[in-house]
Each structure stands twice: as C-alpha cells, then as structure tokens.
Coordinates of C-alpha atoms and ligand atoms in Angstrom, one line a residue:
M1 CA 41.2 126.0 111.8
L2 CA 42.8 123.1 109.9
G3 CA 43.0 122.9 106.2
S4 CA 40.8 120.4 104.5
M5 CA 43.3 118.8 102.2
Q6 CA 43.9 115.0 101.8
D7 CA 46.0 113.1 104.2
W8 CA 48.7 111.8 101.9
P9 CA 51.7 110.8 104.1
L10 CA 55.1 111.7 102.7
V11 CA 56.5 108.1 102.7
V12 CA 59.3 106.7 100.5
P13 CA 57.4 103.9 98.8
K14 CA 55.2 106.6 97.2
I15 CA 58.3 107.7 95.2
L16 CA 58.7 104.3 93.6
D17 CA 54.9 104.0 93.0
H18 CA 55.1 107.2 91.1
A19 CA 58.2 106.1 89.1
A20 CA 56.6 102.8 88.2
C21 CA 53.2 104.4 87.2
Y22 CA 54.4 107.3 85.2
H23 CA 58.0 106.4 84.2
G24 CA 57.7 102.6 84.2
E25 CA 59.7 102.2 81.0
R26 CA 62.6 104.4 82.2
E27 CA 65.8 102.5 82.7
M28 CA 68.2 101.8 85.5
V29 CA 71.6 100.6 84.1
T30 CA 74.0 98.8 86.5
R31 CA 77.6 97.8 86.1
S32 CA 77.0 94.7 88.1
V33 CA 79.5 93.5 90.8
E34 CA 79.8 90.3 88.7
G35 CA 80.9 92.4 85.7
P36 CA 78.3 92.6 82.9
I37 CA 76.1 95.7 82.4
V38 CA 72.5 94.9 83.6
R39 CA 69.4 96.9 82.4
T40 CA 66.2 97.1 84.3
T41 CA 63.3 99.6 84.5
Y42 CA 61.4 101.4 87.2
A43 CA 58.5 99.0 86.6
D44 CA 60.8 96.0 87.3
L45 CA 62.4 97.8 90.3
H46 CA 58.9 98.4 91.7
S47 CA 57.9 94.8 91.3
R48 CA 61.2 93.4 92.7
S49 CA 61.2 95.9 95.7
R50 CA 57.7 94.6 96.6
R51 CA 59.1 91.0 96.4
V52 CA 61.9 92.1 98.8
A53 CA 59.2 93.6 101.1
K54 CA 57.1 90.5 101.0
A55 CA 60.1 88.2 101.6
L56 CA 61.2 90.3 104.6
T57 CA 57.7 90.2 106.1
R58 CA 57.5 86.4 105.6
R59 CA 60.7 86.1 107.6
G60 CA 59.3 88.1 110.5
I61 CA 60.8 91.5 109.9
R62 CA 58.6 94.1 111.3
L63 CA 58.1 97.9 111.6
G64 CA 61.2 99.5 113.1
D65 CA 63.5 96.5 112.7
R66 CA 67.0 97.5 111.4
I67 CA 68.4 95.8 108.3
A68 CA 71.9 96.5 107.2
T69 CA 73.3 96.8 103.7
L70 CA 77.1 96.7 102.8
A71 CA 76.8 97.3 99.1
W72 CA 77.8 99.3 96.0
N73 CA 75.3 101.3 93.9
T74 CA 73.4 98.7 92.0
A75 CA 69.8 97.8 91.1
R76 CA 69.8 95.1 93.7
H77 CA 70.9 97.5 96.4
F78 CA 68.1 99.9 95.3
E79 CA 65.5 97.2 95.5
T80 CA 66.7 96.2 98.9
W81 CA 66.3 99.9 100.1
Y82 CA 62.8 100.3 98.8
G83 CA 61.8 96.8 100.1
I84 CA 63.0 97.5 103.6
M85 CA 61.5 101.0 103.7
G86 CA 58.3 99.8 102.2
I87 CA 57.4 97.8 105.3
G88 CA 58.5 100.5 107.7
A89 CA 61.8 98.7 108.6
V90 CA 65.0 100.8 108.8
C91 CA 67.6 100.5 106.1
H92 CA 71.0 100.8 107.8
T93 CA 73.6 101.6 105.2
V94 CA 77.0 100.5 106.5
N95 CA 80.1 102.1 105.0
P96 CA 82.2 99.1 104.0
R97 CA 85.4 101.2 103.9
L98 CA 85.3 101.6 107.7
F99 CA 87.6 99.5 109.8
A100 CA 86.2 96.1 110.6
E101 CA 86.1 97.0 114.3
Q102 CA 83.9 100.0 113.5
I103 CA 81.6 97.9 111.3
A104 CA 81.2 95.4 114.1
Y105 CA 80.4 98.3 116.6
I106 CA 77.7 99.9 114.4
I107 CA 76.0 96.6 113.4
N108 CA 75.8 95.7 117.1
H109 CA 74.7 99.2 118.1
A110 CA 72.0 99.3 115.4
E111 CA 71.0 95.7 116.4
D112 CA 70.7 94.8 112.7
R113 CA 68.7 91.6 112.2
L114 CA 69.8 90.8 108.7
V115 CA 72.7 92.0 106.5
F116 CA 72.4 92.4 102.7
V117 CA 76.0 92.3 101.4
D118 CA 77.8 92.4 98.0
T119 CA 80.3 89.6 97.4
T120 CA 83.1 92.1 97.6
F121 CA 82.6 92.7 101.3
I122 CA 82.0 89.1 102.5
P123 CA 85.7 88.7 103.7
T124 CA 85.2 91.8 105.9
L125 CA 82.1 90.4 107.5
E126 CA 83.6 86.9 107.9
K127 CA 86.3 88.4 110.0
I128 CA 83.8 89.9 112.5
A129 CA 81.0 87.4 112.2
K130 CA 81.6 86.1 115.7
Q131 CA 81.4 89.6 117.2
I132 CA 78.1 90.3 115.4
D133 CA 76.4 87.1 116.4
R134 CA 73.0 88.7 116.9
V135 CA 72.7 89.0 113.1
E136 CA 70.1 86.3 112.1
G137 CA 71.3 85.9 108.5
Y138 CA 73.1 87.2 105.4
V139 CA 71.6 87.8 102.0
I140 CA 74.4 87.9 99.4
L141 CA 73.4 90.3 96.6
T142 CA 74.0 87.9 93.8
D143 CA 72.5 84.8 92.2
A144 CA 73.2 81.1 92.7
A145 CA 75.7 80.9 89.7
N146 CA 77.9 83.6 91.3
M147 CA 77.4 82.7 95.0
P148 CA 80.8 82.3 96.6
K149 CA 81.6 79.8 99.4
T150 CA 81.3 81.6 102.7
T151 CA 81.6 80.9 106.4
L152 CA 78.9 83.5 107.2
P153 CA 76.0 81.8 109.0
N154 CA 72.7 81.5 107.3
A155 CA 73.9 82.9 104.0
V156 CA 71.7 82.8 100.9
A157 CA 72.0 84.3 97.4
F158 CA 69.6 87.2 96.9
E159 CA 67.9 85.7 93.9
D160 CA 67.3 82.4 95.7
W161 CA 66.0 84.3 98.7
L162 CA 63.5 86.0 96.4
K163 CA 62.7 82.9 94.3
D164 CA 59.4 81.8 95.8
V165 CA 58.0 85.3 96.4
D166 CA 55.8 87.2 94.0
D167 CA 55.1 90.9 93.9
D168 CA 51.5 90.7 95.1
F169 CA 52.1 92.9 98.1
E170 CA 50.8 96.2 99.5
W171 CA 53.3 98.5 101.1
A172 CA 52.8 98.7 104.9
K173 CA 50.8 101.7 106.3
F174 CA 52.6 103.9 108.7
D175 CA 53.1 107.5 109.8
E176 CA 55.4 109.7 107.7
N177 CA 57.6 110.3 110.7
T178 CA 58.5 106.6 110.9
A179 CA 62.2 105.9 110.7
A180 CA 63.3 104.9 107.2
G181 CA 67.1 104.9 107.1
L182 CA 70.1 104.9 109.5
C183 CA 73.6 106.1 108.6
Y184 CA 76.5 106.5 111.0
T185 CA 78.8 109.4 110.8
S186 CA 82.5 108.5 110.8
G187 CA 82.9 109.9 114.3
T188 CA 86.4 111.3 114.4
T189 CA 85.8 111.8 118.1
G190 CA 84.2 109.0 120.2
N191 CA 82.2 106.3 118.7
P192 CA 80.3 106.6 115.4
K193 CA 76.8 108.1 115.8
G194 CA 73.7 107.0 114.0
V195 CA 71.6 109.5 112.1
L196 CA 68.0 108.2 111.8
Y197 CA 66.2 109.6 108.8
S198 CA 62.4 109.5 108.6
H199 CA 60.2 108.9 105.6
R200 CA 59.1 112.5 105.7
S201 CA 62.6 113.9 105.8
N202 CA 63.7 111.7 102.9
V203 CA 60.7 112.8 100.7
L204 CA 61.2 116.5 101.6
H205 CA 64.9 116.3 101.0
G206 CA 64.4 114.6 97.6
L207 CA 62.0 117.3 96.6
A208 CA 64.3 120.1 97.8
V209 CA 67.3 118.5 95.9
N210 CA 65.1 118.4 92.8
T211 CA 64.4 122.2 92.8
G212 CA 65.7 124.1 89.8
D213 CA 68.5 125.9 91.6
C214 CA 69.6 122.7 93.2
V215 CA 70.3 119.5 91.2
G216 CA 67.0 119.9 89.4
A217 CA 66.9 116.5 87.6
K218 CA 64.2 116.0 85.0
S219 CA 62.7 112.9 83.4
T220 CA 64.9 113.5 80.4
D221 CA 68.1 113.4 82.5
V222 CA 70.4 110.5 82.9
F223 CA 72.0 110.6 86.4
L224 CA 75.1 108.7 87.4
P225 CA 75.5 108.8 91.2
V226 CA 79.2 107.9 91.7
V227 CA 78.7 108.9 95.4
P228 CA 77.9 105.7 97.1
M229 CA 74.5 104.8 98.6
F230 CA 76.4 104.2 101.9
H231 CA 77.6 107.8 101.9
A232 CA 74.6 109.7 103.2
N233 CA 71.9 108.5 100.9
A234 CA 74.0 108.9 97.7
W235 CA 73.2 112.6 98.3
A236 CA 69.4 112.0 98.0
T237 CA 69.7 110.8 94.3
V238 CA 68.1 107.5 95.2
F239 CA 64.9 109.5 96.0
A240 CA 65.3 112.5 93.7
C241 CA 65.7 110.5 90.5
P242 CA 62.7 108.1 90.7
M243 CA 60.6 111.1 91.8
V244 CA 61.0 112.6 88.4
G245 CA 61.7 109.5 86.3
A246 CA 65.3 110.3 85.5
K247 CA 67.3 107.3 84.2
M248 CA 69.8 106.1 86.7
V249 CA 73.3 104.7 85.9
M250 CA 74.7 102.7 88.8
P251 CA 78.5 102.3 88.8
G252 CA 78.8 99.1 91.0
A253 CA 82.2 98.5 92.4
K254 CA 84.2 100.4 89.8
L255 CA 84.8 104.1 90.6
D256 CA 88.1 104.6 88.8
G257 CA 88.6 107.1 86.1
P258 CA 88.3 104.8 83.0
S259 CA 85.3 103.0 84.4
V260 CA 83.4 106.2 85.3
Y261 CA 84.3 107.7 81.9
E262 CA 83.0 104.7 80.0
L263 CA 79.6 104.9 81.8
L264 CA 79.4 108.6 81.3
E265 CA 79.8 108.3 77.5
M266 CA 78.1 104.9 76.9
E267 CA 74.9 105.8 78.8
Q268 CA 74.9 109.5 77.7
V269 CA 74.9 110.7 81.3
T270 CA 73.7 114.4 81.8
I271 CA 74.2 114.8 85.5
T272 CA 76.7 113.2 87.9
A273 CA 77.8 113.6 91.6
A274 CA 80.8 112.6 93.7
V275 CA 83.6 113.8 96.0
P276 CA 86.6 115.6 94.5
T277 CA 88.9 112.6 94.7
V278 CA 86.7 110.7 92.2
W279 CA 86.9 113.7 89.8
Q280 CA 90.6 113.9 90.2
M281 CA 90.8 110.3 88.8
L282 CA 88.4 111.0 86.0
L283 CA 90.2 114.2 84.9
A284 CA 93.6 112.5 85.0
H285 CA 92.3 109.7 82.8
M286 CA 90.8 112.2 80.3
E287 CA 93.9 114.4 80.2
A288 CA 96.2 111.4 79.6
N289 CA 94.0 110.1 76.8
N290 CA 92.8 113.3 75.3
L291 CA 89.2 112.5 75.8
K292 CA 86.0 114.7 75.7
L293 CA 82.6 114.5 77.4
S294 CA 79.8 114.5 74.9
T295 CA 76.6 114.6 76.9
L296 CA 77.5 115.6 80.5
R297 CA 76.0 119.0 81.5
K298 CA 76.3 119.2 85.3
V299 CA 78.6 117.7 87.9
M300 CA 77.8 118.0 91.6
I301 CA 81.0 118.1 93.7
G302 CA 81.0 118.0 97.5
G303 CA 82.0 116.1 100.6
S304 CA 85.1 118.2 100.8
A305 CA 86.1 121.5 99.2
C306 CA 86.3 121.5 95.4
P307 CA 89.5 123.3 94.4
P308 CA 89.0 126.2 91.9
S309 CA 91.4 124.5 89.4
M310 CA 89.0 121.5 89.2
I311 CA 86.0 123.9 88.7
E312 CA 87.9 125.7 85.9
T313 CA 88.9 122.4 84.2
F314 CA 85.3 121.1 84.1
E315 CA 83.8 124.4 83.0
K316 CA 86.3 125.8 80.6
K317 CA 88.0 122.7 79.2
Y318 CA 85.0 120.3 79.1
G319 CA 82.0 122.6 79.1
V320 CA 80.4 121.0 82.2
E321 CA 78.6 123.2 84.8
V322 CA 80.0 122.6 88.3
M323 CA 77.6 122.6 91.2
H324 CA 79.7 122.9 94.3
A325 CA 77.7 121.5 97.2
W326 CA 78.2 121.2 101.0
G327 CA 76.4 119.1 103.5
M328 CA 76.8 116.4 106.1
T329 CA 75.3 113.0 107.1
E330 CA 73.2 114.9 109.8
M331 CA 71.6 117.0 107.0
S332 CA 70.4 114.1 104.8
P333 CA 73.0 115.4 103.5
V334 CA 72.7 118.3 101.1
G335 CA 72.7 121.8 102.8
T336 CA 74.0 124.3 100.1
I337 CA 74.6 124.3 96.4
G338 CA 76.5 126.8 94.4
S339 CA 74.1 127.8 91.6
F340 CA 74.2 131.4 90.2
K341 CA 71.8 134.2 91.1
F342 CA 70.4 136.5 88.4
G343 CA 73.1 138.2 86.4
M344 CA 76.1 136.3 87.8
E345 CA 76.6 134.4 84.5
K346 CA 77.5 137.8 83.0
L347 CA 80.4 138.4 85.4
P348 CA 83.9 138.1 84.1
W349 CA 85.2 134.5 84.5
P350 CA 87.5 135.2 87.5
E351 CA 84.5 136.6 89.4
Q352 CA 82.3 133.7 88.4
L353 CA 85.0 131.3 89.6
K354 CA 85.1 133.1 93.0
V355 CA 81.3 132.5 93.4
K356 CA 81.6 128.9 92.3
S357 CA 84.4 128.2 94.7
K358 CA 82.2 129.0 97.6
Q359 CA 80.1 126.1 98.9
G360 CA 76.8 127.7 97.7
R361 CA 73.5 128.9 99.0
A362 CA 71.0 127.2 101.3
M363 CA 68.2 125.4 99.4
F364 CA 64.6 125.6 100.7
T365 CA 64.3 123.5 103.9
V366 CA 67.7 124.7 105.2
E367 CA 68.3 127.7 107.5
M368 CA 71.8 128.8 108.3
K369 CA 73.6 131.3 110.5
I370 CA 77.1 131.9 111.8
V371 CA 77.9 132.7 115.5
D372 CA 81.0 133.5 117.5
D373 CA 82.4 131.4 120.4
D374 CA 79.7 132.9 122.7
G375 CA 76.8 132.1 120.4
K376 CA 76.4 135.7 119.2
D377 CA 75.2 136.1 115.6
L378 CA 77.8 137.3 113.2
P379 CA 77.2 139.5 110.1
H380 CA 76.6 138.1 106.7
D381 CA 79.3 140.1 105.0
G382 CA 81.5 137.4 103.5
K383 CA 84.3 138.3 105.9
A384 CA 83.3 137.4 109.5
F385 CA 83.7 133.7 110.1
G386 CA 82.3 131.6 112.8
H387 CA 80.5 128.4 113.8
L388 CA 78.0 127.4 111.1
M389 CA 74.6 126.5 112.6
V390 CA 71.7 124.9 110.7
R391 CA 68.1 123.8 111.2
G392 CA 65.4 122.3 109.0
P393 CA 63.0 119.4 108.6
A394 CA 65.7 117.1 107.1
I395 CA 68.3 117.9 109.7
A396 CA 69.0 115.6 112.8
R397 CA 67.7 116.7 116.2
A398 CA 69.2 113.7 118.0
Y399 CA 71.4 110.7 117.3
F400 CA 70.2 107.1 117.4
K401 CA 69.7 105.9 120.9
G402 CA 70.3 109.4 122.2
E403 CA 74.1 109.3 121.8
G404 CA 75.9 112.6 122.2
G405 CA 72.8 114.4 123.7
R406 CA 73.2 117.7 125.5
H407 CA 72.5 118.3 129.2
G408 CA 71.2 114.8 129.9
T409 CA 68.7 114.8 127.0
D410 CA 69.0 113.1 123.7
S411 CA 68.9 116.5 121.9
I412 CA 71.8 117.7 119.8
V413 CA 70.3 121.1 119.0
D414 CA 70.1 124.3 121.1
K415 CA 66.8 125.6 122.5
D416 CA 66.0 127.3 119.2
G417 CA 66.6 124.1 117.2
W418 CA 70.0 125.0 115.8
F419 CA 72.5 122.3 115.1
D420 CA 76.2 123.1 115.3
T421 CA 77.8 121.7 112.1
G422 CA 81.3 121.8 113.5
D423 CA 82.3 123.8 110.5
I424 CA 83.7 127.3 110.4
A425 CA 82.3 129.5 107.6
T426 CA 81.5 132.9 106.2
L427 CA 78.1 133.9 104.8
D428 CA 78.0 136.8 102.3
E429 CA 75.3 139.4 101.5
L430 CA 73.8 137.2 98.8
G431 CA 73.6 134.1 101.0
F432 CA 76.6 132.3 99.6
M433 CA 78.4 130.3 102.3
Q434 CA 82.1 129.5 102.3
I435 CA 83.7 126.9 104.6
T436 CA 86.9 128.0 106.1
D437 CA 87.6 124.8 108.0
R438 CA 86.3 122.1 110.3
A439 CA 86.4 123.8 113.7
K440 CA 89.0 121.2 114.8
D441 CA 91.2 121.7 111.8
V442 CA 91.5 125.4 111.8
I443 CA 95.1 126.6 112.4
K444 CA 95.4 129.1 115.3
S445 CA 98.5 131.2 114.7
G446 CA 99.1 134.0 117.2
G447 CA 95.5 134.2 118.2
E448 CA 94.3 134.5 114.5
W449 CA 92.8 131.8 112.4
I450 CA 94.3 130.4 109.2
S451 CA 92.1 128.5 106.8
S452 CA 93.7 125.2 105.8
I453 CA 91.1 124.7 103.1
D454 CA 92.0 128.0 101.3
I455 CA 95.7 127.1 101.2
E456 CA 95.0 123.5 100.0
N457 CA 92.7 124.8 97.3
F458 CA 95.4 127.1 95.8
A459 CA 98.2 124.5 96.3
V460 CA 96.5 121.8 94.2
G461 CA 96.4 124.4 91.3
C462 CA 100.2 124.5 91.2
P463 CA 101.6 122.5 88.3
G464 CA 103.0 119.2 89.4
V465 CA 100.9 119.0 92.6
A466 CA 98.4 116.0 92.7
Q467 CA 97.1 116.4 96.3
A468 CA 97.7 118.9 99.1
A469 CA 96.8 119.0 102.8
V470 CA 97.6 121.7 105.4
I471 CA 97.8 121.1 109.1
G472 CA 98.8 123.2 112.1
V473 CA 102.2 122.2 113.6
H474 CA 103.4 123.4 117.0
H475 CA 105.4 126.7 117.0
P476 CA 107.1 128.1 120.1
K477 CA 106.1 131.7 119.3
W478 CA 102.8 131.5 117.4
D479 CA 101.3 128.3 118.9
E480 CA 100.7 126.8 115.5
R481 CA 101.9 127.5 112.0
P482 CA 100.8 125.8 108.7
L483 CA 102.7 122.9 107.3
L484 CA 101.8 122.1 103.6
I485 CA 101.9 118.4 102.8
I486 CA 102.0 117.5 99.1
V487 CA 101.7 114.4 96.9
R488 CA 103.4 115.1 93.5
K489 CA 101.9 114.1 90.2
P490 CA 103.6 111.0 88.7
S491 CA 107.0 112.0 87.3
A492 CA 106.6 115.7 88.5
D493 CA 109.6 117.2 90.5
V494 CA 107.9 120.3 91.8
T495 CA 109.9 121.9 94.7
K496 CA 109.1 123.6 98.0
E497 CA 110.3 126.9 96.5
Q498 CA 108.1 126.6 93.4
V499 CA 105.0 125.8 95.5
L500 CA 105.5 128.7 97.8
K501 CA 106.2 131.0 94.9
F502 CA 102.9 129.8 93.3
L503 CA 101.0 130.7 96.5
E504 CA 102.5 134.3 96.6
G505 CA 99.7 136.9 96.1
K506 CA 97.0 134.2 96.3
I507 CA 96.9 134.0 100.1
A508 CA 97.7 136.5 102.9
K509 CA 101.4 136.7 103.4
W510 CA 101.2 135.5 107.0
W511 CA 99.3 132.4 105.9
T512 CA 102.3 131.2 103.9
P513 CA 103.1 127.7 105.1
D514 CA 106.3 127.6 107.1
D515 CA 107.4 124.4 105.4
V516 CA 106.4 122.0 102.6
A517 CA 106.7 118.2 103.1
F518 CA 106.5 115.8 100.2
V519 CA 104.9 112.4 100.8
N520 CA 103.8 109.5 98.6
E521 CA 100.3 109.3 99.9
I522 CA 97.8 111.4 102.0
P523 CA 95.6 109.2 104.1
L524 CA 91.9 109.5 103.3
T525 CA 88.8 108.7 105.4
A526 CA 86.2 106.2 104.5
T527 CA 84.3 108.9 102.6
G528 CA 87.3 110.1 100.7
K529 CA 88.3 113.1 102.8
I530 CA 91.8 114.0 103.9
Q531 CA 92.4 112.4 107.3
K532 CA 93.7 115.3 109.2
V533 CA 93.9 113.4 112.5
A534 CA 96.2 110.8 111.0
L535 CA 98.3 113.5 109.4
R536 CA 98.6 115.4 112.7
T537 CA 99.8 112.2 114.4
Q538 CA 102.3 111.5 111.5
F539 CA 103.7 115.0 111.8
K540 CA 103.4 115.3 115.6
D541 CA 107.1 115.9 116.2
Y542 CA 107.8 117.9 113.0
K543 CA 110.1 120.8 113.5
L544 CA 109.4 123.8 111.3
P545 CA 112.6 125.4 110.0
A546 CA 111.9 128.8 111.5
A547 CA 111.0 127.3 114.8
S548 CA 114.2 125.2 115.3
Ligands
ADP601 P1 81.8 112.4 108.0 O1 81.6 113.6 108.9 O2 81.2 111.1 108.4 O3 83.1 112.4 107.3 P2 80.0 113.8 106.3 O4 79.9 113.5 104.8 O5 78.8 113.9 107.1 O6 80.9 112.7 106.7 O7 81.0 115.1 106.4 C1 80.5 116.3 106.6 C2 81.6 117.3 106.6 O8 82.3 117.3 105.3 C3 81.1 118.8 106.7 O9 80.7 119.1 108.0 C4 82.3 119.5 106.1 O10 83.3 119.7 107.1 C5 82.8 118.6 105.0 N1 82.3 119.0 103.7 C6 81.3 118.6 103.0 N2 81.2 119.2 101.8 C7 82.1 120.1 101.8 C8 82.6 121.1 100.8 N3 81.9 121.3 99.7 N4 83.6 121.9 101.2 C9 84.2 121.8 102.3 N5 83.9 120.9 103.3 C10 82.9 120.0 103.0

C-alpha cells in the first residue's frame, strides 16, 4: 500500500523558492572579485537565477547538458549554480587550482558546453582553449566595465549576457533523481573521476547538514563559507543556508587571514567553515595583531585532520566551538561531525579535547562500518582500525561515465551498497570515528601500522612548528619507518631534538620518527591537503640515520 502524501520532488530550485518567499529580505554579502563589497538579497538572487535559467534556455542549453564554472564564492557564482540546476542542466564545478592539463581533461571528459569563469582564471583557460575546443562559449563573471581583453572564443561579460533577459521564467520540471552537479575528485591515482550529484541527494544532504547536531544553521545565523564552491559543494552550505534563510557572506578571491578576519567581524559572522590551512592563516594573523572574535560561535573544520592545538586555541582562547568534520567529494561531502553527546560538556577539558579531536559521528543519512583486509566487520571499540566503509542516499554509487567501476559494471560499491572510502579509521562505542590515515599513506613498520596523522597532529602543537607531515621511508629491517618533515614558524629555530622530546609520552615509543627533516614548504593539493605523493617522491632516496 502506498502512502497518500503529495508528490513534491526534492529538487534544488525549491530551496531558492523557499528562501525568496520566506527570507526574501535576508542578505548575501560578497567581497567581489573586482574588489568592492556587494550586497544582495535572496529575493534578488532568486530573480537573477531565473534570468540565468532563461538565458541558458534561450541559448539552447537543455536537460542534462553540462555547464562548467571556474569561480570563487560570490553571488554571481551562486546565481549561476541555481540557474543551471533550475533547468535540469548539470553544474560542473571545476577546481581552478588543478593543473591546466587536468582542467582540460575534465572539461573534455564532462563535455561542458559553456564555461562561466571569474576574471582571475581567464589566463588558465586561455592556455588550454585549443584543447577544449568543444566549449561553445565563455561567460565572464563580471560586467562590461570590468571585462578584460581575452583571447577566449565567444567570451561575453555575465551582465551583458543577462541584459536582455527578464525573470519571467518557470523552473523546468524534472524528476528528483535528475543530475544536478558534477565534481571531480583529485584522483591521486589515475585520471580524476566525476561525482554526479542528483537534486534529491543535494536536498537531502542540505537537510542533514542543517540538523541540530550537525551544522544546524538558523535564519538568525550569518554563515561565511570560506570553503570554496568548487570544493565539494562548499560542504553543502550553498543549499543549507538558503533552506533556512541564513545570511551568507561570500569571500570571493581573498582567503588570507586578514581578509577573512575582516569579513568575520564586519558582517558579524556566527558560523564559518574551511580546511585547517585557512584557519592557520587566520589564527596567525589574530595572534600577531592581538585580535578577538566578537560574534563567531562555531567553526567547522575538515578536509584534513584538525590538530588538537587548533581546537584548543579556538575553544579556549577565542571561545568558538569547533566542529571537526570528515567527508569526501563522493559523500556530497559531509559524513561525520564532532558534536558532543549528552553529558560530554561536563567532562574535564583534556577528555573533551580527545572527543573533539576525533572526526565525529555519522549524521542521519550516513551509515558507517570498519572492516579488515578480508572485508570482515571489526568491533566498534575505539581501538581496532580498518577500512572505513559508508553508504547512504547522498553517497556515490558510480562515477560519471562509469569510470573506475568494479567487475565490468559502473558500480563502485559492493553487493550490499558499501563504498570503500580509502580511509583507515577506528569507531568507538559511542559512534565517534577517528581517521588513522588514508590507506595509501599509512606507514607499515614491521608488519604493524603507524598513523601519520596522529604524529602530525601532535607535532604541530610543538612551539616553533608551523606545519608537519609524516611519511614512511624505506628501512632495511622494518620495511618503513616514519620521517617527520617540518616547516618552522617564521624566525623560530626549533630543533630535531626539541621536536622529538615534545612527542615523548604523546605517541607510542615505537612510533617516534626516526628522523626530522626541515623544509621551507610542504606541497599542498588543490584542496589544501598535504601532498604525500609529492613528499614521498622528494624523499625517495632519504637515508634514515639508524638505517645507514
Ligand atoms: P580529494 O580526495 O579530491 O582530495 P576530498 O575532499 O574528497 O578530496 O578528500 C576526501 C579525503 O580527505 C577523505 O577521504 C580523508 O582522507 C580526508 N579528510 C577529510 N576530512 C578529514 C578529517 N577531518 N580528518 C582527516 N582526514 C580528512
């Protein structure tokens, strides 16, 4: 027997309809790529997104066509998203920090018909324009006054492109399982693979992220997503905020400490989200200038492990609650978030910090388990670690065009629907998950595993250390031993002996790195994570002192 409730498809344009109808006056503030701060409202965004949708339709863009964006978080980028999704076309967010060759590959692979691009990234596209010659035109996200000269074919300023189009337009009608967005994972092995989100998965994920134990944004909140819209849907904020009418503050091209601080204070931001490297820059700026945060109450930190020292600084020095989160592009992307269970806020601070340093609990719509190499379930005791498997309605079951499918199918999940995240983790009795490592980064020493993340987390807490990375280096007896690579803080002169002394008692003795190397820079990926592959290449022939 079927229920007799209304058929109300879970489609993305409904989110903006709601925002415009019930929160039409609520602002979106953008630090524009041109420079000035620009203020708009959900009512304006709704109207302009419909104009984008109408303009796309007039130019022959149809259901299922892919449209690329290479853009910062701005109101224009937001309007482009909703305009594309509102006609059932697919918004392909391209990470502009990828190598030009990778960008060319994914634009061709996606068969993007148009590209919407910020002026910042025009030079990147000009270099590869000949390789991506199936693109029919480029819409530059600016106005005539700021339109630069470009060799890109069929380039037009966004405001000119919209000029003759009004907002008298009905969103297209389509099934909620229609594709809405496309985002390629960085693909450390093989070519990048496209994750194809649906309208239904985006709406469900936005709702899940808005639950109280997760981000839980409200209409009274002011949300600054520093995490870019090209990094896995800006962690769902672009759906979650309009859903509740939260004000959004879009940082444009400036993600440095002073610029982010200025927006946090000027716009009285209450919640913000980004990877640890962004917060490192903010905290350094605040420390150097003796600044405080007057309105911020929550900061969501994920994308790579958040060191306990960073959690402690935010919570104890600045009074801001840290929500440590974990996820991946394939998961829309949020999987877990570290909010307390009943009574945990009464624990002594060192115990609280231990809980907060874990990656958190699964939110509704996410199921998790850990298994050994043979696929056998492991206990949830906080000790056993194994391959982290996930399933849920906002988690990928295949990549775009069937890339990477198993056993001659396009499926990337096992027969019970579990997706292997490639992460190694523990799960405790209360459901808190802790990432030990990426499966490919874990250090295998004498048949046992050493967690590089654990060592890194403690090492960055050592005075004088700005960044830390741990990789496995060949050892004749133990196969691999950990090498700790460090970037010192400006003018700090911390030594190998001081760092190793600092780690004493914090990690198991046999995990102690065999050596410490000091470098000026640690290579980061396009999404701000430590590039372990590059480090392993750099230190390929490194001879550990004990091994020589
Ligand atoms: P990409 O794989 O393209 O770099 P993703 O953002 O999809 O981009 O990366 C997902 C991976 O990032 C996860 O599988 C995990 O290894 C890592 N990650 C994300 N959040 C955390 C976190 N809080 N702690 C540790 N690792 C994390």
